[in-house]
XYZ file of C-alpha atoms in Angstrom:
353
model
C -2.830 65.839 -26.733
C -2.178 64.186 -22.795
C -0.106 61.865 -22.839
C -1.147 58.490 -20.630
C 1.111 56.700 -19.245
C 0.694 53.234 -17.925
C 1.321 52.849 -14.276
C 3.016 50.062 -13.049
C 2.429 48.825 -9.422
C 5.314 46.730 -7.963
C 4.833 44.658 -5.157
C 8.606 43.022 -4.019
C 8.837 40.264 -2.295
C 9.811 40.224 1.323
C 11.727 37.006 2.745
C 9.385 35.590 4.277
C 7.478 35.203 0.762
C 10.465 33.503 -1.059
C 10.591 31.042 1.577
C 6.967 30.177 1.506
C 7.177 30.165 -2.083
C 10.588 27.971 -1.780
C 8.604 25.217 0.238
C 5.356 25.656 -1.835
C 7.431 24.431 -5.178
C 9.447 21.858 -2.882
C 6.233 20.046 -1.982
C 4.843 20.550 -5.775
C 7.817 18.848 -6.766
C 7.586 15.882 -3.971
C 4.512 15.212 -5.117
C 4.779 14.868 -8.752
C 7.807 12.754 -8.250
C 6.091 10.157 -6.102
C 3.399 10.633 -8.528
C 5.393 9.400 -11.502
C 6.195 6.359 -9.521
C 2.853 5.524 -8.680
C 2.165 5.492 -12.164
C 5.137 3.494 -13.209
C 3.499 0.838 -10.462
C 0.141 1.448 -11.332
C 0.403 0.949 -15.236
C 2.903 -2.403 -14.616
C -0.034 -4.101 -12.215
C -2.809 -3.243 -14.367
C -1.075 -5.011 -17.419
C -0.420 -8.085 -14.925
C -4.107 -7.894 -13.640
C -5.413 -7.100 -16.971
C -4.263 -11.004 -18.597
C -5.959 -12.551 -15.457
C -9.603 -13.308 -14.699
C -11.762 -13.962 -11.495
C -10.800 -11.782 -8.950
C -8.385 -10.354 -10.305
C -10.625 -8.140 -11.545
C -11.621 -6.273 -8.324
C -7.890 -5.498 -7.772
C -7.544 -3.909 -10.974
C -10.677 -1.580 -9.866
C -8.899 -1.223 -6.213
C -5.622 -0.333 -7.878
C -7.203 1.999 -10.507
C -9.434 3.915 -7.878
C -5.906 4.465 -5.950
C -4.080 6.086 -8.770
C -7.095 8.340 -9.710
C -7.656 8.974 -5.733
C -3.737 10.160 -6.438
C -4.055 12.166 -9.306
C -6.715 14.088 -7.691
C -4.595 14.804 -4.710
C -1.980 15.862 -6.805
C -4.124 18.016 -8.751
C -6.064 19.976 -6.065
C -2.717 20.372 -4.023
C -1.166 21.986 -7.105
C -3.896 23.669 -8.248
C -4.552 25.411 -4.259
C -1.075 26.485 -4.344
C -1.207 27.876 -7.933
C -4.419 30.366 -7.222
C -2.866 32.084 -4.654
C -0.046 33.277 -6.830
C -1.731 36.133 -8.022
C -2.128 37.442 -4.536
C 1.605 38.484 -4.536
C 1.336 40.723 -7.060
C -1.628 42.346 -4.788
C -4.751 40.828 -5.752
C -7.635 40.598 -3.253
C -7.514 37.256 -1.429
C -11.155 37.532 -0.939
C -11.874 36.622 -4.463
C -10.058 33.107 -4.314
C -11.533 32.065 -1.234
C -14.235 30.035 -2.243
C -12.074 28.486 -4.503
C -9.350 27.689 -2.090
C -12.491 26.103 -0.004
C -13.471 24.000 -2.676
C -9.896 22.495 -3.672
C -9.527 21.865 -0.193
C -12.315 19.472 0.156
C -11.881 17.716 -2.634
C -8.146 16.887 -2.095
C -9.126 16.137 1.834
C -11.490 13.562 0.106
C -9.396 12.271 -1.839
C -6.896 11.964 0.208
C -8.539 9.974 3.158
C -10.087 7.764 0.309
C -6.899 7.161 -0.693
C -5.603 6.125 3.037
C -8.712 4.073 3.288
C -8.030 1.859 0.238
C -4.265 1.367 0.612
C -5.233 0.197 4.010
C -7.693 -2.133 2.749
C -5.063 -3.751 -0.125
C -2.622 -4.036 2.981
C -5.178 -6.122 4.651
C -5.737 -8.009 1.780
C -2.241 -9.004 1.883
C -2.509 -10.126 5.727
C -5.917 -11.485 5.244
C -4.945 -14.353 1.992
C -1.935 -16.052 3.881
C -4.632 -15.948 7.260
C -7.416 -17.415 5.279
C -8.235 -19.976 7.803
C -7.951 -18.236 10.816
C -11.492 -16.827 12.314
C -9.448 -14.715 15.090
C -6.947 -13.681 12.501
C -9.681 -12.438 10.050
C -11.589 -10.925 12.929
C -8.590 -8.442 14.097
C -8.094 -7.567 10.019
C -12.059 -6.995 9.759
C -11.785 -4.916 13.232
C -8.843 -2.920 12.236
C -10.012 -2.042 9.071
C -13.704 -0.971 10.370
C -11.519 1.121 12.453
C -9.679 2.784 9.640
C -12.867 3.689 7.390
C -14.344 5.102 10.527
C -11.524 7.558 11.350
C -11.021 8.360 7.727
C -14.811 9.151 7.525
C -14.856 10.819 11.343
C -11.708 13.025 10.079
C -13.538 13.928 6.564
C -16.257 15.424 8.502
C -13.867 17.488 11.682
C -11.860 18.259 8.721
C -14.982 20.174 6.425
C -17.115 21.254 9.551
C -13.687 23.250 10.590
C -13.246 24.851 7.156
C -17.173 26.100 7.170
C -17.300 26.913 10.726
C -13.391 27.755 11.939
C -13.464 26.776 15.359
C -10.680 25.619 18.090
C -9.701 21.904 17.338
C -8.456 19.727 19.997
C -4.913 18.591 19.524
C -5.726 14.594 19.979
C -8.716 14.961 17.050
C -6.441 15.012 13.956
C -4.366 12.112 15.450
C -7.132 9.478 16.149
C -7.016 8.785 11.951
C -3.753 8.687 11.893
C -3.588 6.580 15.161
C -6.174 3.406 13.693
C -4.040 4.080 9.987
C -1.362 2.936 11.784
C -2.630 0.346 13.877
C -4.242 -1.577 10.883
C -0.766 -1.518 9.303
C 0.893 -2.815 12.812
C -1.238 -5.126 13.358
C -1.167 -6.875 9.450
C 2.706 -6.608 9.350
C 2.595 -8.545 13.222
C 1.057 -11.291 10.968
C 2.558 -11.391 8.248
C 5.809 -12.270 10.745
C 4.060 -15.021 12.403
C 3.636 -16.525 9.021
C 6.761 -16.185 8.293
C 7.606 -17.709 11.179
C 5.782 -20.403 10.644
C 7.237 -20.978 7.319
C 10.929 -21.183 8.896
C 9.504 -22.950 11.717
C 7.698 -25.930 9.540
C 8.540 -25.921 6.493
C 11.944 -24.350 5.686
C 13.571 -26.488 8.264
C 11.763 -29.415 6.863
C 12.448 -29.008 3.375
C 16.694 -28.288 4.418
C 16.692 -25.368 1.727
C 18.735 -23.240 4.232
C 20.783 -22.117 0.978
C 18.495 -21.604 -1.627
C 15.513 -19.277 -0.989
C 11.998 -20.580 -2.527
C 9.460 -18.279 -3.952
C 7.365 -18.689 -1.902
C 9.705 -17.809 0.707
C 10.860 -14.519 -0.997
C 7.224 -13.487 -0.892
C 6.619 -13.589 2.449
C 10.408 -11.879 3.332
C 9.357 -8.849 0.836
C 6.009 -8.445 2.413
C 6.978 -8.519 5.454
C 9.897 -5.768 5.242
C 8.018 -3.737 2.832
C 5.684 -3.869 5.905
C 7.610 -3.257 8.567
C 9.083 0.253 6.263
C 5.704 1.190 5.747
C 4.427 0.940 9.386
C 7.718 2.845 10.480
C 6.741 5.416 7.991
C 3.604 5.879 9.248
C 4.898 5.539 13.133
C 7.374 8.614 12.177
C 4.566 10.223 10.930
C 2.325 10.009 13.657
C 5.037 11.109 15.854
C 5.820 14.514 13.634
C 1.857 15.172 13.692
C 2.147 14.873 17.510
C 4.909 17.050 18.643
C 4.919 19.277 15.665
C 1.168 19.581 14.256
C 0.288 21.576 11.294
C 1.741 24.862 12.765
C 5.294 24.264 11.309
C 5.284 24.019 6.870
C 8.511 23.018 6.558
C 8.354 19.290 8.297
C 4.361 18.178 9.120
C 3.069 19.485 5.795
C 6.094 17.951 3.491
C 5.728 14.509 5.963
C 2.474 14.661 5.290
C 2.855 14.931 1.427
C 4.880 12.598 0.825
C 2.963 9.793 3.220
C 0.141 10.142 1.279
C 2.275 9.349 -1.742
C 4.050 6.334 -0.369
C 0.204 5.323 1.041
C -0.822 5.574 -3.177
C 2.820 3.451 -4.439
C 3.084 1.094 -1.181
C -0.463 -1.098 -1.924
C 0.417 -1.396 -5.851
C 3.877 -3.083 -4.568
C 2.043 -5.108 -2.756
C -0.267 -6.335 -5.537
C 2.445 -6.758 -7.925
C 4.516 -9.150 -5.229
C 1.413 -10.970 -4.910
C 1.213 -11.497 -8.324
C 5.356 -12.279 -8.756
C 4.364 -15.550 -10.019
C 3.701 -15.421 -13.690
C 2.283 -19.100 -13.748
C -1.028 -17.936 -12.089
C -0.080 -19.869 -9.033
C 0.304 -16.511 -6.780
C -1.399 -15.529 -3.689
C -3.934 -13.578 -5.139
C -5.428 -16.670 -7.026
C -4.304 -19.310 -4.669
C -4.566 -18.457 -0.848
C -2.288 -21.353 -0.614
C -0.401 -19.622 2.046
C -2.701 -20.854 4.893
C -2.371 -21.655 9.069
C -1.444 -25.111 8.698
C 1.392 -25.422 6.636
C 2.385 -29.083 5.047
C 4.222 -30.198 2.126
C 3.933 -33.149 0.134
C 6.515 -35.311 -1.285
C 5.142 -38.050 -3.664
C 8.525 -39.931 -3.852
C 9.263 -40.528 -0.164
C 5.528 -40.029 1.310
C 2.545 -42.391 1.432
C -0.589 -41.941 3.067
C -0.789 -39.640 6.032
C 2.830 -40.126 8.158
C 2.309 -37.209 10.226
C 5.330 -35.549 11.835
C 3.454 -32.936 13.918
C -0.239 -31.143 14.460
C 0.207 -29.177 11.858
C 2.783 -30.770 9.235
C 1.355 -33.789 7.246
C 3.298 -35.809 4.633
C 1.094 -36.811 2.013
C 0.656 -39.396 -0.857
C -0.388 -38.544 -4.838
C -3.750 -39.065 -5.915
C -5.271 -39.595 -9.300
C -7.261 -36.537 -10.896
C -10.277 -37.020 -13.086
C -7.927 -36.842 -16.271
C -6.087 -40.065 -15.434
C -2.711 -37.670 -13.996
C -1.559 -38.401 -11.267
C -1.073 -35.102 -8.810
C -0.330 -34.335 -5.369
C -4.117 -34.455 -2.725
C -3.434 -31.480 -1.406
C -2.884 -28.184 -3.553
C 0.127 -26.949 -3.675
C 3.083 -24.397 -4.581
C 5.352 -25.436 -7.245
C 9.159 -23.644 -6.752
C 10.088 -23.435 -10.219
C 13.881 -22.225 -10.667
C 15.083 -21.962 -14.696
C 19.034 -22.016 -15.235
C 19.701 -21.150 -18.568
C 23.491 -22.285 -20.189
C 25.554 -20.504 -22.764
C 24.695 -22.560 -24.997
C 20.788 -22.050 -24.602
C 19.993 -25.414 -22.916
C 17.659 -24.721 -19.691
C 17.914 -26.848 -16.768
C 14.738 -27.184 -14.456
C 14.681 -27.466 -10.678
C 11.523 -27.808 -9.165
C 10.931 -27.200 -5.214
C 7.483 -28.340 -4.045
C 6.082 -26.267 -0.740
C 2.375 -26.669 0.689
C 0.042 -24.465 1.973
C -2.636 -26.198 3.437
């Protein structure tokens, strides 16, 4: 009788694999981290959006497309890196490629759909507290245009390359990048002039230079959570242009985790918008408007105006027989609760016209 004997073929890994294999699991990890968060955000807006109505309702579809535009990415991006691990132990390569292809595309999608729609919830943002302004809204409109063209321009360089490998210019990946991070600029730059206007008008009208109104806090957290996200995607562009894709270790983990901050950033924006539990928040409202005024039923009567833009005015009567301020506004509600349980209610009144 012969006796068989199984052979085993060993394959040892050189350094050069460990260290691919060390940065393949180091961006795995990146991105199911951020992932988590984005969840965390995802599932505590939904459950805010969820109790409202109107159009609140198209946020809730914007924030839900994000998170599955997300778990795609995630996904493929796993999933590429996981199919080539047989190829250590000396399978073909050949016989993966077409699936390699495939996961490629569909997290490239994915991705740029997900770039797309966190720019178009950052305009949102920009585009509420600029509701009156026609230039304002133009520039948003513009910039955004911009952004679902390059998205759609690099979707196309991006699959034409993979079917047909040819030489790519070193500017063509950068022009998405380049009108991503103009439209984020450019609704951050506004966001500050609001705020400016806000200090300007009303902040130094109302004297509340030691206690910080809601309305107030808003605006502040937009506009840093801004300005981190356009310096994000600043360093970003600046990696992709002196580094490229040549170099793993930096442009591909930058790249990773931008596209996770670009899924978490737009749901933080939402859920500021909607910090205001008594449905008087800036997604409902777009109180937040070019010509800021206050009103101040005590004090004010008629229209004493005290500039262009800053109008005292008197109550009016609604249809029920109350009596409430003519022009809409903000209602700064601070609750102070005792020891003992007793609440005590201070109520700031701020205007957006």
């Amino acid at each position: 009788m012969i006796s068989l004997r199984a052979r085993t073929i060993y394959n040892p890994l050189g350094a050069a694999d460990v260290r691919d294999l060390q940065r393949v699991y180091t961006q795995i990890a990146l991105d199911l981290v951020f992932f988590g968060i984005q969840t965390a955000f995802s599932i505590a807006a939904a459950s805010v959006l969820a109790r409202r109505a109107g159009r609140s309702l198209l946020m809730l579809v914007a924030i839900g497309v994000l998170f599955f535009c997300a778990a795609i990415s995630v996904i493929t991006n796993v999933l590429y890196y996981m199919v080539q691990l047989p190829v250590y132990s000396g399978k073909d390569v050949r016989s993966i490629l077409q699936l390699l292809f495939r996961l490629d595309i569909v997290g490239a999608v994915a991705a740029r759909i997900e770039y797309v729609l966190s720019d178009v919830i950052v305009v949102w943002r920009a585009w509420v507290i600029w509701s009156d302004n026609r230039i304002a809204k133009g520039i948003l409109l513009l910039c955004t245009c911009g952004s679902l063209v390059g998205a759609i321009l690099d979707a196309v360089w991006h699959i034409t390359g993979k079917m047909h490998p040819h030489p790519v210019p070193k500017a063509q990946p950068l022009i998405m990048l380049i009108l991503l991070m103009l439209t984020n600029v450019v609704a951050t730059i506004l966001v500050a002039v609001k705020v400016w206007q806000y200090f300007r008008d009303i902040k130094s009208a109302l004297g509340l230079s030691a206690r910080k109104t809601q309305v107030e806090r808003v605006l502040v957290l937009l506009l840093e959570s801004g300005c981190f996200y356009s310096v994000v995607w600043i360093s970003f562009l600046a990696v992709q242009a002196t580094i490229g894709t040549s170099k793993f270790t930096v442009a591909e983990l930058v790249a990773s985790v931008v596209l996770s901050i670009s899924g978490i950033y737009p749901t933080i924006v939402v859920l500021t918008a909607m910090y205001d539990d008594k449905e008087r928040s800036l997604l409902d409202s777009a109180q937040v408007s070019h010509a800021m005024r206050f009103a101040d039923g005590d004090k004010a009567q008629g229209g004493d105006t005290m500039d262009d833009n800053f109008a005292l005015t008197g109550p009016s009567t609604d249809t029920d027989g109350s009596t409430e301020p003519s022009i809409r506004m903000y209602d700064m509600t601070e609750t102070h609760a005792s020891e003992q349980g007793e609440n005590s209610e201070e109520t700031r009144t701020f205007m957006a016209g």
